[in-house]
Amino acid sequence: RPDDAFAIEAAARYVSLIPFLADSDLFPQLNDIWCTDQEFLNFQCGDWEEHAILLCNYFNYIDSYRKEYVLGYSTSIVKSYCVKCDGLPEGEIWMVMRRDCVTGHCEFWHAVRGECFFVPCWSPPTFMDRLCPHRASRDPTAPSLPSTAESSSALATDGGTATAPAAAGSPSSTKLQATPFSPVQRVHVVFDSDNVWANLQRGGSREGTAV
């Protein structure tokens, strides 16, 4: 049910239950093949791209349905993309990036494992922030976060506003916190139904290329 509060998590759970099988094992005579969603469901197995594309389509359907029919989501603009990236520990894999187009906050979903990794979008510090590093922490307009989170999905919980778990009363509770560990080390390609984007930056140190 796309109107369910946990529809995103349910879709991720469902896709993760479909067995993983590499193309070379499924089609020994072919090096690589991309199946449609229906073919993937008919075969009842697939590899990285099949899991990612199916989950991405589920996410886009759920978010578009919520925006049109579910109270509280009318102002949200959430879109999902398939992302080819270097991940730990698998290496080169496909994941799903679910992005709040209003705030820029993102979720990276591991389609095979059904796991979510939240990456907030932070604006670069202003001159005054650099001049007085503690100024931002005293900003009364800084967003406050709930002390607990029932859902692993942090995007568009109410009118497109992202939320993430934070300890009540902690200094960090005024800022969105990224998932402590993200397996995404470098993004290579991002695509949706309309466009394709490629990362042409040269790979540097791990610190420079990590998400």
Short mmCIF file of C-alpha atoms in Angstrom, two decimals:
data_model
loop_
_atom_site.label_atom_id
_atom_site.label_comp_id
_atom_site.label_asym_id
_atom_site.label_seq_id
_atom_site.Cartn_x
_atom_site.Cartn_y
_atom_site.Cartn_z
CA ARG A 1 0.00 0.00 0.00
CA PRO A 2 1.70 3.25 -1.11
CA ASP A 3 -0.22 5.27 1.47
CA ASP A 4 1.19 3.23 4.34
CA ALA A 5 3.67 5.09 6.56
CA PHE A 6 6.21 2.30 6.07
CA ALA A 7 5.63 1.70 2.35
CA ILE A 8 9.23 2.64 1.50
CA GLU A 9 10.64 0.16 4.02
CA ALA A 10 8.19 -2.53 2.88
CA ALA A 11 9.26 -2.10 -0.76
CA ALA A 12 12.94 -2.33 0.20
CA ARG A 13 12.26 -5.44 2.26
CA TYR A 14 10.34 -7.09 -0.58
CA VAL A 15 13.04 -6.44 -3.19
CA SER A 16 15.79 -7.66 -0.84
CA LEU A 17 14.00 -11.01 -0.50
CA ILE A 18 14.43 -11.76 -4.22
CA PRO A 19 17.51 -14.02 -4.53
CA PHE A 20 20.73 -12.56 -5.91
CA LEU A 21 22.20 -14.39 -8.90
CA ALA A 22 24.91 -13.03 -11.19
CA ASP A 23 24.22 -12.77 -14.91
CA SER A 24 27.03 -15.23 -15.68
CA ASP A 25 25.27 -17.86 -13.55
CA LEU A 26 21.83 -17.14 -14.95
CA PHE A 27 22.96 -16.84 -18.59
CA PRO A 28 26.37 -18.55 -18.99
CA GLN A 29 26.53 -17.66 -22.69
CA LEU A 30 26.15 -13.92 -22.02
CA ASN A 31 28.56 -11.57 -20.28
CA ASP A 32 26.00 -9.07 -19.00
CA ILE A 33 22.26 -8.62 -19.44
CA TRP A 34 19.72 -6.17 -18.04
CA CYS A 35 16.25 -7.58 -17.47
CA THR A 36 13.03 -5.62 -17.30
CA ASP A 37 11.22 -5.52 -13.97
CA GLN A 38 8.70 -8.09 -15.19
CA GLU A 39 11.43 -10.43 -16.44
CA PHE A 40 13.22 -10.03 -13.11
CA LEU A 41 10.07 -10.99 -11.23
CA ASN A 42 9.42 -13.91 -13.60
CA PHE A 43 12.95 -15.28 -13.19
CA GLN A 44 12.70 -14.68 -9.42
CA CYS A 45 16.41 -13.86 -9.26
CA GLY A 46 18.83 -11.25 -10.56
CA ASP A 47 21.89 -9.20 -9.76
CA TRP A 48 22.67 -5.61 -8.80
CA GLU A 49 20.97 -3.68 -11.59
CA GLU A 50 17.75 -5.71 -11.49
CA HIS A 51 17.33 -5.18 -7.76
CA ALA A 52 18.19 -1.47 -7.99
CA ILE A 53 15.90 -0.68 -10.94
CA LEU A 54 12.91 -2.48 -9.42
CA LEU A 55 13.39 -0.76 -6.06
CA CYS A 56 13.87 2.63 -7.75
CA ASN A 57 10.60 2.21 -9.64
CA TYR A 58 8.77 1.22 -6.46
CA PHE A 59 10.13 4.29 -4.64
CA ASN A 60 9.13 6.67 -7.43
CA TYR A 61 5.65 5.23 -7.55
CA ILE A 62 5.20 5.46 -3.78
CA ASP A 63 6.49 9.03 -3.58
CA SER A 64 4.42 10.23 -6.54
CA TYR A 65 1.31 8.56 -5.06
CA ARG A 66 1.93 10.16 -1.67
CA LYS A 67 2.39 13.61 -3.21
CA GLU A 68 -0.95 13.38 -5.02
CA TYR A 69 -3.15 11.50 -2.58
CA VAL A 70 -1.70 11.44 0.95
CA LEU A 71 -2.25 14.32 3.36
CA GLY A 72 0.98 16.05 4.38
CA TYR A 73 2.98 15.16 1.25
CA SER A 74 1.53 17.67 -1.23
CA THR A 75 4.60 19.93 -1.08
CA SER A 76 7.17 17.13 -1.11
CA ILE A 77 9.34 16.52 -4.16
CA VAL A 78 11.17 13.23 -3.68
CA LYS A 79 12.78 11.42 -6.61
CA SER A 80 14.78 8.21 -6.80
CA TYR A 81 17.71 7.36 -9.05
CA CYS A 82 19.81 4.31 -9.83
CA VAL A 83 23.43 4.83 -8.80
CA LYS A 84 26.50 2.90 -9.88
CA CYS A 85 29.09 3.24 -7.15
CA ASP A 86 32.01 1.67 -5.34
CA GLY A 87 30.64 0.10 -2.17
CA LEU A 88 32.09 -1.74 0.77
CA PRO A 89 32.66 -4.64 0.88
CA GLU A 90 31.27 -5.68 -2.54
CA GLY A 91 33.13 -3.29 -4.85
CA GLU A 92 31.29 -1.91 -7.87
CA ILE A 93 27.54 -2.19 -7.27
CA TRP A 94 24.22 -0.52 -8.07
CA MET A 95 22.26 1.24 -5.34
CA VAL A 96 19.20 3.50 -5.21
CA MET A 97 19.48 7.16 -4.23
CA ARG A 98 16.23 8.65 -2.91
CA ARG A 99 16.59 12.44 -2.88
CA ASP A 100 14.50 15.20 -1.38
CA CYS A 101 14.67 17.83 -4.13
CA VAL A 102 13.64 20.60 -1.71
CA THR A 103 16.31 20.10 0.95
CA GLY A 104 18.88 18.08 -1.00
CA HIS A 105 18.98 15.35 1.66
CA CYS A 106 19.54 11.84 0.29
CA GLU A 107 19.07 8.21 1.25
CA PHE A 108 21.26 5.55 -0.33
CA TRP A 109 19.44 2.21 -0.35
CA HIS A 110 21.26 -1.09 -0.72
CA ALA A 111 18.68 -2.87 -2.85
CA VAL A 112 20.07 -6.37 -2.23
CA ARG A 113 20.29 -6.02 1.56
CA GLY A 114 17.40 -3.59 2.06
CA GLU A 115 19.54 -1.21 4.13
CA CYS A 116 19.27 2.59 4.18
CA PHE A 117 22.09 5.12 4.61
CA PHE A 118 21.10 8.74 5.20
CA VAL A 119 23.28 11.57 3.83
CA PRO A 120 22.12 15.11 4.77
CA CYS A 121 22.85 18.08 2.55
CA TRP A 122 24.80 20.75 4.38
CA SER A 123 25.25 24.24 3.00
CA PRO A 124 28.83 25.55 3.01
CA PRO A 125 29.60 27.76 6.01
CA THR A 126 29.19 31.49 5.56
CA PHE A 127 31.87 34.03 6.37
CA MET A 128 30.26 34.68 9.75
CA ASP A 129 30.12 30.94 10.49
CA ARG A 130 33.84 30.65 9.81
CA LEU A 131 34.52 33.76 11.86
CA CYS A 132 32.49 32.41 14.79
CA PRO A 133 32.26 28.61 14.61
CA HIS A 134 29.78 28.42 17.50
CA ARG A 135 27.32 30.81 15.86
CA ALA A 136 25.47 28.10 13.95
CA SER A 137 24.91 26.02 17.09
CA ARG A 138 23.18 29.01 18.71
CA ASP A 139 21.00 29.73 15.68
CA PRO A 140 17.36 29.60 16.89
CA THR A 141 16.21 28.83 13.34
CA ALA A 142 18.17 25.57 13.21
CA PRO A 143 15.88 22.57 12.59
CA SER A 144 15.05 20.43 15.61
CA LEU A 145 14.78 16.67 15.37
CA PRO A 146 12.65 14.08 17.11
CA SER A 147 14.30 12.12 19.88
CA THR A 148 13.38 8.81 18.26
CA ALA A 149 12.61 7.57 14.76
CA GLU A 150 10.26 4.72 14.00
CA SER A 151 11.18 4.63 10.32
CA SER A 152 14.56 4.01 8.70
CA SER A 153 13.46 6.25 5.84
CA ALA A 154 14.16 9.88 6.72
CA LEU A 155 12.86 11.75 3.69
CA ALA A 156 9.61 13.63 3.29
CA THR A 157 8.02 12.56 6.54
CA ASP A 158 5.90 15.70 6.61
CA GLY A 159 5.56 17.97 3.64
CA GLY A 160 9.00 17.19 2.27
CA THR A 161 10.94 17.88 5.45
CA ALA A 162 13.62 15.33 6.19
CA THR A 163 14.17 14.03 9.69
CA ALA A 164 16.77 11.74 11.20
CA PRO A 165 17.24 10.18 14.63
CA ALA A 166 19.14 12.12 17.25
CA ALA A 167 19.61 11.74 20.97
CA ALA A 168 17.28 13.97 22.95
CA GLY A 169 19.11 16.89 24.55
CA SER A 170 22.38 16.18 22.78
CA PRO A 171 24.32 19.02 21.11
CA SER A 172 23.92 17.30 17.74
CA SER A 173 20.14 17.19 18.02
CA THR A 174 19.88 20.52 16.17
CA LYS A 175 21.48 19.10 13.04
CA LEU A 176 20.63 16.22 10.77
CA GLN A 177 23.07 13.39 11.35
CA ALA A 178 24.38 11.16 8.58
CA THR A 179 24.37 7.41 9.05
CA PRO A 180 27.64 6.71 10.94
CA PHE A 181 28.93 4.34 8.28
CA SER A 182 28.02 4.46 4.60
CA PRO A 183 29.34 1.78 2.23
CA VAL A 184 29.33 4.24 -0.69
CA GLN A 185 32.91 5.26 -1.44
CA ARG A 186 32.57 6.82 -4.90
CA VAL A 187 29.68 7.46 -7.28
CA HIS A 188 30.30 6.75 -10.97
CA VAL A 189 26.94 6.98 -12.77
CA VAL A 190 23.45 8.19 -11.83
CA PHE A 191 20.40 7.73 -14.03
CA ASP A 192 16.63 7.97 -13.99
CA SER A 193 13.95 7.62 -16.65
CA ASP A 194 14.90 10.95 -18.23
CA ASN A 195 18.64 11.44 -17.97
CA VAL A 196 22.09 10.02 -17.18
CA TRP A 197 24.84 11.72 -15.19
CA ALA A 198 28.49 10.59 -15.07
CA ASN A 199 31.14 11.50 -12.52
CA LEU A 200 34.18 12.60 -14.53
CA GLN A 201 36.25 13.67 -11.54
CA ARG A 202 39.54 11.92 -11.07
CA GLY A 203 39.68 9.53 -8.15
CA GLY A 204 41.97 10.68 -5.38
CA SER A 205 42.48 9.59 -1.81
CA ARG A 206 39.78 7.72 0.02
CA GLU A 207 38.99 10.83 2.02
CA GLY A 208 38.56 12.84 -1.18
CA THR A 209 36.27 10.45 -2.98
CA ALA A 210 34.16 9.08 -0.16
CA VAL A 211 30.52 10.15 0.10
#
